[in-house]
XYZ file of C-alpha atoms in Angstrom:
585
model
C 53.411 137.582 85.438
C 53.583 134.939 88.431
C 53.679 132.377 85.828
C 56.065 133.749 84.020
C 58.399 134.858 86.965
C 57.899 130.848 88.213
C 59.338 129.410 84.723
C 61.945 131.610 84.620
C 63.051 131.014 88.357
C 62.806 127.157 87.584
C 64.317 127.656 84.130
C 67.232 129.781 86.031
C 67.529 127.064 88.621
C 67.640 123.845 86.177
C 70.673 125.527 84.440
C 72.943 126.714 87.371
C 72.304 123.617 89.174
C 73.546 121.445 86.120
C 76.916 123.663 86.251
C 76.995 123.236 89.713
C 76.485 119.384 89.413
C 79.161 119.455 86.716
C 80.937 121.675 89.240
C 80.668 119.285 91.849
C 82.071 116.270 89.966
C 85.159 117.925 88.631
C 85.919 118.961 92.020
C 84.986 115.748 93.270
C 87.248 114.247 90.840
C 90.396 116.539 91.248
C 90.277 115.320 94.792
C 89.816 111.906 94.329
C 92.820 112.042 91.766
C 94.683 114.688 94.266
C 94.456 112.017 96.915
C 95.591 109.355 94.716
C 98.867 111.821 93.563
C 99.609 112.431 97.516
C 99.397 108.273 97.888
C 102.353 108.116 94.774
C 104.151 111.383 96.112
C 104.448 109.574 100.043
C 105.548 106.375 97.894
C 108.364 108.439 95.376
C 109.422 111.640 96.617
C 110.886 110.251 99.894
C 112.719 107.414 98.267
C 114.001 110.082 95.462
C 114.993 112.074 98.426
C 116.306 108.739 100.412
C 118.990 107.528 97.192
C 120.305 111.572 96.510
C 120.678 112.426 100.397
C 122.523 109.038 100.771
C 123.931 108.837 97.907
C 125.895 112.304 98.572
C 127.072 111.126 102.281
C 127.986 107.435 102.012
C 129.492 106.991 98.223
C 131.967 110.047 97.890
C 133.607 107.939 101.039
C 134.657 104.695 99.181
C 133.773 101.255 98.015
C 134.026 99.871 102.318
C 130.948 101.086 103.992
C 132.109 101.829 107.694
C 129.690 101.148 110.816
C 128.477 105.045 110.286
C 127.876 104.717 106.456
C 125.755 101.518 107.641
C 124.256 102.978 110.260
C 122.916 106.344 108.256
C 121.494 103.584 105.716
C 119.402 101.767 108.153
C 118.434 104.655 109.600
C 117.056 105.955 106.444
C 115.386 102.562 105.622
C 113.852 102.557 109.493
C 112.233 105.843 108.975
C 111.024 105.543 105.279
C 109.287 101.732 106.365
C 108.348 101.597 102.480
C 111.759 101.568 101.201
C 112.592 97.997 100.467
C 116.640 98.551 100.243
C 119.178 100.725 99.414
C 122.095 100.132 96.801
C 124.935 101.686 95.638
C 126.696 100.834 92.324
C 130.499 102.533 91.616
C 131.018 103.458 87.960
C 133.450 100.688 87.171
C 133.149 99.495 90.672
C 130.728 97.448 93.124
C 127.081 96.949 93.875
C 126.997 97.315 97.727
C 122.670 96.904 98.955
C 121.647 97.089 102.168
C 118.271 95.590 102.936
C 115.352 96.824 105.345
C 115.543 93.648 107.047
C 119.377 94.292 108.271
C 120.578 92.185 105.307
C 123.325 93.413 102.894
C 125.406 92.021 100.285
C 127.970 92.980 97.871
C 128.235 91.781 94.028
C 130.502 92.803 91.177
C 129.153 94.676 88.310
C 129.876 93.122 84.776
C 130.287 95.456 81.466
C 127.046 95.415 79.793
C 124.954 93.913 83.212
C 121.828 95.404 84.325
C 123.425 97.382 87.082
C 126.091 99.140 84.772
C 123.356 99.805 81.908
C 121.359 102.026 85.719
C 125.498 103.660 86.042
C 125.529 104.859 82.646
C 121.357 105.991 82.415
C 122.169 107.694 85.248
C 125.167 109.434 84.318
C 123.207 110.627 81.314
C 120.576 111.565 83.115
C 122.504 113.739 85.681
C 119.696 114.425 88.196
C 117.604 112.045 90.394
C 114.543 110.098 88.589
C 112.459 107.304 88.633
C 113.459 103.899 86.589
C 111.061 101.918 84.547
C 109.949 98.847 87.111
C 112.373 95.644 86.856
C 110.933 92.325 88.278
C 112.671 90.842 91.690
C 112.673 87.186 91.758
C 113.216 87.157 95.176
C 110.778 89.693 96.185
C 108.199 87.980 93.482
C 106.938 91.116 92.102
C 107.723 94.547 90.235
C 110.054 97.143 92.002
C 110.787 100.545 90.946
C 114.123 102.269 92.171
C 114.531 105.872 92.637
C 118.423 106.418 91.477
C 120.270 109.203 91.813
C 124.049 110.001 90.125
C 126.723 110.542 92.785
C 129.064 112.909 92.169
C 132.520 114.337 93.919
C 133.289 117.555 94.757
C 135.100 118.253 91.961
C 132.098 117.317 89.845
C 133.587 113.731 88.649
C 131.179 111.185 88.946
C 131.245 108.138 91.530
C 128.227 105.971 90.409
C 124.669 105.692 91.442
C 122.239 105.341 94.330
C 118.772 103.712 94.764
C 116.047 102.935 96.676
C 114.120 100.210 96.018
C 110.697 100.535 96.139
C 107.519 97.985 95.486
C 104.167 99.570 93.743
C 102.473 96.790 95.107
C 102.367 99.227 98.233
C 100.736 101.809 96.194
C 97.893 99.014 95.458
C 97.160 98.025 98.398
C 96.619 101.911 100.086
C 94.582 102.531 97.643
C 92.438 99.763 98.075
C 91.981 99.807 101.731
C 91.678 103.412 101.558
C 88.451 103.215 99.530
C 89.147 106.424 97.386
C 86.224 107.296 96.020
C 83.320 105.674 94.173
C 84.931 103.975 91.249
C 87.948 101.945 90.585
C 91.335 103.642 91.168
C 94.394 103.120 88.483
C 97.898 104.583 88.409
C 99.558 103.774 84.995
C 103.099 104.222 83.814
C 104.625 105.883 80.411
C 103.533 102.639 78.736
C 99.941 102.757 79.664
C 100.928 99.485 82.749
C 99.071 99.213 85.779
C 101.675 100.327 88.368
C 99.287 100.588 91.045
C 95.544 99.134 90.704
C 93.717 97.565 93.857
C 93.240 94.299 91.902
C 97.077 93.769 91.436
C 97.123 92.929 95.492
C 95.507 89.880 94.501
C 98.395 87.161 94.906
C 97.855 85.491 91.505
C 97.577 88.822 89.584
C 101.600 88.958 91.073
C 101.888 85.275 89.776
C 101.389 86.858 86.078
C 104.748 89.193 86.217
C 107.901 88.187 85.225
C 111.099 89.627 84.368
C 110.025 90.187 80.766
C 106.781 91.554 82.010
C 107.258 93.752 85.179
C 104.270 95.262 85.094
C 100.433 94.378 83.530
C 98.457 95.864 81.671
C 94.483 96.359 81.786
C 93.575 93.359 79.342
C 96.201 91.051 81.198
C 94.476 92.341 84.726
C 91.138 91.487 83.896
C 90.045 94.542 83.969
C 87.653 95.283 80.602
C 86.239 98.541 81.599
C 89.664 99.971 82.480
C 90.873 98.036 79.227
C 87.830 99.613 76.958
C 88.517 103.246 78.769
C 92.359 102.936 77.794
C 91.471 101.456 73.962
C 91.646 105.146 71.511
C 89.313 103.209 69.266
C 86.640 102.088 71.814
C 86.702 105.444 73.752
C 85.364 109.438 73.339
C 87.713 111.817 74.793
C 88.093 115.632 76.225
C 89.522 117.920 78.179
C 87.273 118.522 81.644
C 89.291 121.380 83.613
C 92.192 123.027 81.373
C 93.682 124.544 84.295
C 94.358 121.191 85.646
C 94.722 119.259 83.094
C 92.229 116.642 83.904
C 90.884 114.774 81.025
C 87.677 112.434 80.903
C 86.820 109.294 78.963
C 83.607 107.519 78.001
C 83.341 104.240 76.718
C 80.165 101.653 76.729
C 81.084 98.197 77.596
C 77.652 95.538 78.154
C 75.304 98.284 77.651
C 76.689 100.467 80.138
C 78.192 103.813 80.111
C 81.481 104.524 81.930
C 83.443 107.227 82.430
C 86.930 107.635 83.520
C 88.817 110.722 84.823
C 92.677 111.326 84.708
C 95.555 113.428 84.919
C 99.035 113.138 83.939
C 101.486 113.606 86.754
C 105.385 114.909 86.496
C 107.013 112.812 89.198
C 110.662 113.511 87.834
C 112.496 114.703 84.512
C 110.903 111.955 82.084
C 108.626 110.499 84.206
C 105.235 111.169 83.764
C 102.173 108.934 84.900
C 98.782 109.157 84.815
C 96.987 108.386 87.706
C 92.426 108.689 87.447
C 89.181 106.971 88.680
C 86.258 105.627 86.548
C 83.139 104.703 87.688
C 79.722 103.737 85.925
C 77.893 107.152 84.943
C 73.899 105.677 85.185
C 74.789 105.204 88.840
C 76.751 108.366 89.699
C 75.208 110.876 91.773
C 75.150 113.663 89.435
C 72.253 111.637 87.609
C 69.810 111.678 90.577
C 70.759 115.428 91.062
C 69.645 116.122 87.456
C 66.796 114.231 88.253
C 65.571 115.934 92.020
C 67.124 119.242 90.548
C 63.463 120.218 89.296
C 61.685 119.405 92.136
C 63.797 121.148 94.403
C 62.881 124.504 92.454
C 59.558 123.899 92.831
C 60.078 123.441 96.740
C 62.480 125.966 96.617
C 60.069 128.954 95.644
C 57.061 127.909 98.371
C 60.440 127.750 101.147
C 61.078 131.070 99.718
C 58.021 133.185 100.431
C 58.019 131.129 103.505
C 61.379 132.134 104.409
C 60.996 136.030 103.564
C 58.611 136.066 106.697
C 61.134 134.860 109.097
C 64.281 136.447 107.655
C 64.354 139.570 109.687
C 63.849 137.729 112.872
C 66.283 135.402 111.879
C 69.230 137.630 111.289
C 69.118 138.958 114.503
C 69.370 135.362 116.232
C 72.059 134.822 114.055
C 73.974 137.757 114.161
C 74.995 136.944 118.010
C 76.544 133.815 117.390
C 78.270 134.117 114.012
C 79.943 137.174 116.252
C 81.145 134.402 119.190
C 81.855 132.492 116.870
C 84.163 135.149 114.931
C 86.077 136.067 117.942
C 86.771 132.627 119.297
C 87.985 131.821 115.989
C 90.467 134.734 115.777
C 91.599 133.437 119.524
C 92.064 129.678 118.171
C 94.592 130.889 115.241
C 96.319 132.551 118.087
C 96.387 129.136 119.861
C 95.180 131.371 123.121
C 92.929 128.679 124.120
C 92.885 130.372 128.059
C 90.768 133.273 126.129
C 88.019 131.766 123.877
C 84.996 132.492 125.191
C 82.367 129.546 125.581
C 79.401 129.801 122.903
C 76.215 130.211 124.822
C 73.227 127.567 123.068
C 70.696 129.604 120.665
C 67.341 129.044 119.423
C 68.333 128.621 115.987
C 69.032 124.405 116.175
C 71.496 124.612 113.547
C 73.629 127.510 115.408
C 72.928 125.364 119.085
C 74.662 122.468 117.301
C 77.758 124.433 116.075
C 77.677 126.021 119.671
C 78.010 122.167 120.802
C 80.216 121.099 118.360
C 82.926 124.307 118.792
C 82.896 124.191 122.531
C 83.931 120.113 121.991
C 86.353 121.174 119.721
C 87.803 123.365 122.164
C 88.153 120.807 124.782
C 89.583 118.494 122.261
C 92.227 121.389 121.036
C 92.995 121.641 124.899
C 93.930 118.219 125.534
C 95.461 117.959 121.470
C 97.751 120.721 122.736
C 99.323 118.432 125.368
C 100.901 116.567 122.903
C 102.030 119.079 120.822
C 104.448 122.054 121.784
C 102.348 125.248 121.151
C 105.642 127.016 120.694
C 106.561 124.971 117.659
C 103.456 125.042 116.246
C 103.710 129.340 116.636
C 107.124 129.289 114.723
C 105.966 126.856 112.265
C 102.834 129.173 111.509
C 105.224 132.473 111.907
C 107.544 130.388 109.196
C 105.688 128.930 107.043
C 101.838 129.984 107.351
C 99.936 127.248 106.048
C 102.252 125.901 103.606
C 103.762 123.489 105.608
C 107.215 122.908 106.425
C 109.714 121.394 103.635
C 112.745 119.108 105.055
C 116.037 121.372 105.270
C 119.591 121.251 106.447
C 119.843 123.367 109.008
C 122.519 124.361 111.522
C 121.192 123.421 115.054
C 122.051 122.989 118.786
C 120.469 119.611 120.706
C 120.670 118.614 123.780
C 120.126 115.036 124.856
C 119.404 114.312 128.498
C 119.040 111.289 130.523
C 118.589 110.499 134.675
C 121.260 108.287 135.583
C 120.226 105.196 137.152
C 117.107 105.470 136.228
C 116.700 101.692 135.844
C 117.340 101.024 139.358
C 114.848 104.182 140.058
C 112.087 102.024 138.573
C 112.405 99.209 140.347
C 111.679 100.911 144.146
C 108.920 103.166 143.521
C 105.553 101.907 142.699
C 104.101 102.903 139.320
C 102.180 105.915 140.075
C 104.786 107.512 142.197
C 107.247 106.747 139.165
C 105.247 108.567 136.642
C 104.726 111.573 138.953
C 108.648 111.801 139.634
C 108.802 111.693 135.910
C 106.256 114.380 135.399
C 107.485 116.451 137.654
C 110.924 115.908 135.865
C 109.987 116.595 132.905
C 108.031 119.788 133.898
C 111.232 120.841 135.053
C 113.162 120.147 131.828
C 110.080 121.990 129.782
C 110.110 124.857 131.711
C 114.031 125.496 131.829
C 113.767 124.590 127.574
C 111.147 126.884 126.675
C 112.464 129.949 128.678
C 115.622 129.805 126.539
C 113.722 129.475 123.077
C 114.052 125.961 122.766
C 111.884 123.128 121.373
C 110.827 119.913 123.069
C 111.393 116.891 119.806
C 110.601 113.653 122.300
C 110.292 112.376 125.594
C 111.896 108.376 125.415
C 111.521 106.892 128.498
C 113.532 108.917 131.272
C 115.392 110.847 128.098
C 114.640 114.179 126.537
C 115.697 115.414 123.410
C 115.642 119.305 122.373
C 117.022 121.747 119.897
C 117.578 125.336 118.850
C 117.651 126.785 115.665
C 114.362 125.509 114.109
C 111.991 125.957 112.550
C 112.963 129.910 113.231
C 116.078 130.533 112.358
C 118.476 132.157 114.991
C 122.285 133.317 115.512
C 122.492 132.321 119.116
C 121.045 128.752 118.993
C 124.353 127.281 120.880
C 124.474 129.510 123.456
C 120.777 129.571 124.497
C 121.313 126.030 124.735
C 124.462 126.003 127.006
C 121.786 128.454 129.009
C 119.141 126.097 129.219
C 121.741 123.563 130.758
C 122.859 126.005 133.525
C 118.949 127.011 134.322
C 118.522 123.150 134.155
C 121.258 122.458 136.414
C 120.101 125.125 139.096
C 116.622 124.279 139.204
C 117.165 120.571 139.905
C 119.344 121.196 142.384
C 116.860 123.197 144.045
C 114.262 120.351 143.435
C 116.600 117.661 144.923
C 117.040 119.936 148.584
C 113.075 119.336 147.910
C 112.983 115.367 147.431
C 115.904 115.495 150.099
C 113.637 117.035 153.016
C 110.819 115.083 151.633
C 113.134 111.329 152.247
C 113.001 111.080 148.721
C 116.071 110.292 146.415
C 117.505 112.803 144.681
C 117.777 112.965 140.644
C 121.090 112.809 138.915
C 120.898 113.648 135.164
C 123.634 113.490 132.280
C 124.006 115.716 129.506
C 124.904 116.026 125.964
C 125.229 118.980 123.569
C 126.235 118.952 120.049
C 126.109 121.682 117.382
C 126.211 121.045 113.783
C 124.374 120.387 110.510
C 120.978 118.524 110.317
C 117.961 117.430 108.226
C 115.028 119.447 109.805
C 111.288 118.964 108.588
C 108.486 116.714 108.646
C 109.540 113.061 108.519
C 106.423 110.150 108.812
C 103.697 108.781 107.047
C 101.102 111.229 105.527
C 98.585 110.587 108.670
C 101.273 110.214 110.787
C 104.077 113.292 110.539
C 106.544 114.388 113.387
C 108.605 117.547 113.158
C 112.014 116.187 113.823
C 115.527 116.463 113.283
C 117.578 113.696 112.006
C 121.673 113.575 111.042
C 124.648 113.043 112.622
C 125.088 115.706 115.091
C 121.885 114.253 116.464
C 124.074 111.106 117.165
C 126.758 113.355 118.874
C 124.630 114.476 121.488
C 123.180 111.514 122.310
C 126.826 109.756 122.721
C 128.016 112.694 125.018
C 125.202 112.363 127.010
C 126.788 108.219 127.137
C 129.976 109.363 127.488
C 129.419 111.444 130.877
C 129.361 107.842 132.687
C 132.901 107.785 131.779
C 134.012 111.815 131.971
C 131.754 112.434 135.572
C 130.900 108.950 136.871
C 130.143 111.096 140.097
C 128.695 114.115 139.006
C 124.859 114.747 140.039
C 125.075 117.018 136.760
C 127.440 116.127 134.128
C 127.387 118.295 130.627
C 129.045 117.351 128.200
C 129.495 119.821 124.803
C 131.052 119.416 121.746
C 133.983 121.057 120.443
C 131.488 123.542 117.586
C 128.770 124.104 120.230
C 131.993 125.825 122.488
C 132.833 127.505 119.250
C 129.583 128.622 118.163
C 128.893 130.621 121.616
C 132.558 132.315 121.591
C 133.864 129.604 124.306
C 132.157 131.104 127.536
C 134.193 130.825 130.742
C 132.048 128.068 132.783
C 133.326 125.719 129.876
C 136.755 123.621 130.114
C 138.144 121.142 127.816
C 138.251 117.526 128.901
C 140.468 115.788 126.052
C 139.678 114.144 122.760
C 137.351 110.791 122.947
C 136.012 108.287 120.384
C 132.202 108.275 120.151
C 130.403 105.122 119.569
C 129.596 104.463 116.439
C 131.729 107.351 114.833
C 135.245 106.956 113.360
C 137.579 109.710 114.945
C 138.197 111.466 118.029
C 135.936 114.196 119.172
C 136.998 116.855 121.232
C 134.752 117.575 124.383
C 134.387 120.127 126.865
C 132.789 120.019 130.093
C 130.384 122.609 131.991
C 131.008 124.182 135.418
C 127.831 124.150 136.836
C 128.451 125.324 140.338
C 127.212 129.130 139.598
C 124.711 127.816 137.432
C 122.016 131.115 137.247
C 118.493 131.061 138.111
């Protein structure tokens, strides 16, 4: 009966381990492949969203780009680094392309030309997608541009917008990357390489031309990847039907490969197929078949072995896996005062994870320095774990800077200037936070804040103007401080604007801020400038725009100043001013 029981626990074990092996690579291979489809998402969603958002603010405006027109472009191109221009192409009109680099030019368009066959696809088209890749003499390799139609508000339509991308960027993350164990590919409708980690190789560029944008496996050099793409020279199936990841086998030199893909929906009509292949005798899952049956021999003399300890084992585990529980609940609360420290235990493993949580908690502690944990809260509150999509959003945000603060640098020694800051900017924090506001940057001597995001909220405008006035009365109370002390005081300016912006995260995919972006954001920052002309005097000088007055019902500590130009903006603004002699506490 032993006998028997031992076969059949071996027997047992052989079988669910080879599902779990072949459990293990289609996991491992969904997120190899998921990594490489967040690489081509970071490389074609923002510049989709890049030609449509710019598209709709600059082109409805005419053929003359104006300094703000310019000025949203290279703002675009400065925060999407990958972008290698913009371009804008009137049906029956201009081409208009503004570079990265600050360049721009301007061009006719010719009936029949490359740039009025992109009007009319686009046109036809009628949403934003991705265009085959076109080669750029001057850039000396394949681009792709993300277009999108343009149309008025009456629904006629203007022309089209791109950004101009290069896959070459594509190649080269995903060979410094080092995703996974194989080779990495990204191919086009056509079965191209559009991204492959050979094509950063400088002469595998020196094969494209403009009647060859883009390689394929053979011309890359690539006979594996060639073989695995070849119907006739490869077996093929369907590995996870949920997913739709398919594998391929093909033996090239006596050796077995196998390749794993998916297709990917980046747009209406544009579908690639990004995958890995590697060589199967030297994949993992061969040496697991081959130590599976030893470790089920092992495995049943661990097992009686284990029995004996098990009771006296659960109770040594019991106590920490119960720390461990509550501190956890306490760190998704981001109550880092009230997690407990986890004591050491005899169990090693559970002594390590004691070691390991209470670092974690000291690194959380310092982490949380740099990020606001009241953002973070509303983001969770918003969102859960699902992230935060890029929205326009009607917002309040205040820009504030200390004036002179060049002259301030150059008489106090370093240390004493980053404590005034410090205690400066403690000061601003507190006086944001109490009125529901969020912290976006510190720049130097500058802050920047806002209301009305991520949580949405009717009185973002006047908890701002609030946050001024508790600003106003606490540095005043701070300066009687630095006064008695013989230290200077601190004169700030202030600017307030209220108005529609893009709100989300905006960076890299290691490197994301939660930030607002748009033109009010440009407001506030010149009416923070334009107190040097309004208050030259002032210790305090706010400044508020015409729709933050509006948006909190005009409050009485508020007067109107006159109408002023803004730098940078075409028209007059019309700007009010705070009374900040009663300012509350």
């Amino acid at each position: 009966m032993f006998l028997i029981a031992l076969v059949a626990v071996m027997a047992v074990t052989l079988y669910f381990g080879n599902q779990g092996g072949l459990a293990v690579v289609r996991e491992s291979a969904n997120a190899t492949i998921g990594t490489i489809k967040q690489t081509l998402s970071a490389h074609t969603r923002p510049a989709l969203k890049a030609a449509e958002f710019v598209g709709k603010n600059i082109m409805p405006k005419g053929t003359l780009l104006n300094a703000a027109s310019r000025e949203m472009a290279q703002t675009v191109l400065q925060l999407e680094p990958h972008i290698r221009a913009l371009a804008f192409v009137w049906d029956g009109g201009p081409l208009i392309w503004i570079a990265s680099d600050g360049s721009s030019g301007k061009r006719p368009v010719p009936p029949g030309s490359f740039d009025d066959e992109a009007v009319h696809e686009a046109r036809r088209i009628g949403a934003p997608f991705l265009a085959s890749a076109f080669y750029s003499k001057s850039a000396g390799t394949a681009l792709v541009s993300a277009r999108s139609p343009v149309f008025d508000k009456d629904g006629a339509y203007i022309g089209v917008s791109a950004a101009v991308f290069s896959p070459l960027d594509i190649s080269v993350f995903l060979r410094d990357a080092g995703i996974g164990d194989g080779a990495v590919f990204v191919l086009d409708e056509k079965d191209r390489l559009l991204a492959h980690p050979i094509l950063t190789d400088p002469s595998m560029q020196a094969l494209m031309s403009e009647d060859k944008p883009l390689l394929n496996a053979t011309e890359l050099g690539d006979p594996i990847l060639a073989a695995l793409l070849d119907p006739e020279r490869r077996d093929a199936g369907t590995l996870d039907k949920d997913t739709g990841l398919k594998y391929w086998t093909a033996e090239i030199e006596d050796k077995k490969y196998v390749a794993l893909a998916q297709q990917v929906s980046v747009t209406r009509g544009n579908r690639y197929t990004v995958g890995v292949y590697i060589d199967q005798s030297d994949s993992s899952y061969t040496d697991m078949i081959r130590y599976l049956g030893f470790g089920a021999i092992a495995g049943l003399i661990v097992m009686g072995l284990a029995m004996l300890r098990l009771r006296q084992l659960a109770e040594r585990i019991s106590q920490p896996v119960t720390e461990l529980a509550s501190a956890s609940n306490a760190i998704a609360r981001l109550d880092l005062e009230t997690v407990p420290e986890i004591q050491s235990n005899p169990v090693r493993e559970f002594n390590d994870a004691a070691d390991a949580f209470n670092a974690m908690i000291a690194g959380l502690a310092q982490f949380r320095v740099y990020v606001p944990r009241s953002l973070v809260m509303e983001i969770l509150r918003e969102r859960g774990s699902k992230g935060v999509p890029s929205v326009e959003r009607e917002v309040t945000i205040l820009f504030s800077d200390i004036v002179g603060f060049t002259g301030i640098s150059q008489k106090y020694p370093p240390d004493e200037l980053v404590e005034m800051l410090n205690d400066h900017f403690t000061l601003m924090n507190g006086a944001i936070e109490a009125e529901g506001g969020n912290i976006d940057k510190y720049s130097g001597d500058s802050v920047m804040a806002f209301w009305g995001a991520p949580a949405i909220r009717k009185d973002h405008a006047a908890a701002c103007l609030r946050a001024a006035s508790r600003i106003s009365h606490l540095l005043r109370e701070d300066n009687q401080r630095r006064l008695e002390q013989g230290a200077d005081p601190i004169h700030i300016r202030i600017g307030i604007a209220t108005g529609k912006a893009i709100v989300g995260n905006i960076g890299a995919p290691d490197r994301i801020n939660y930030t607002i972006i748009g033109d009010t954001v440009n407001v506030a920052n010149r009416l923070e400038q334009l107190g040097k002309q309004v208050s030259p005097d002032a210790d305090i000088c706010v400044l508020v725009a015409a729709e933050t007055a509006a948006s909190a019902d005009n409050p009485e500590n508020i007067s109107n100043v006159g109408m002023f130009e803004l730098r940078g903006r075409t028209g007059s603004v019309q700007v009010f001013q705070m009374n900040l002699e009663d300012a509350p506490s």
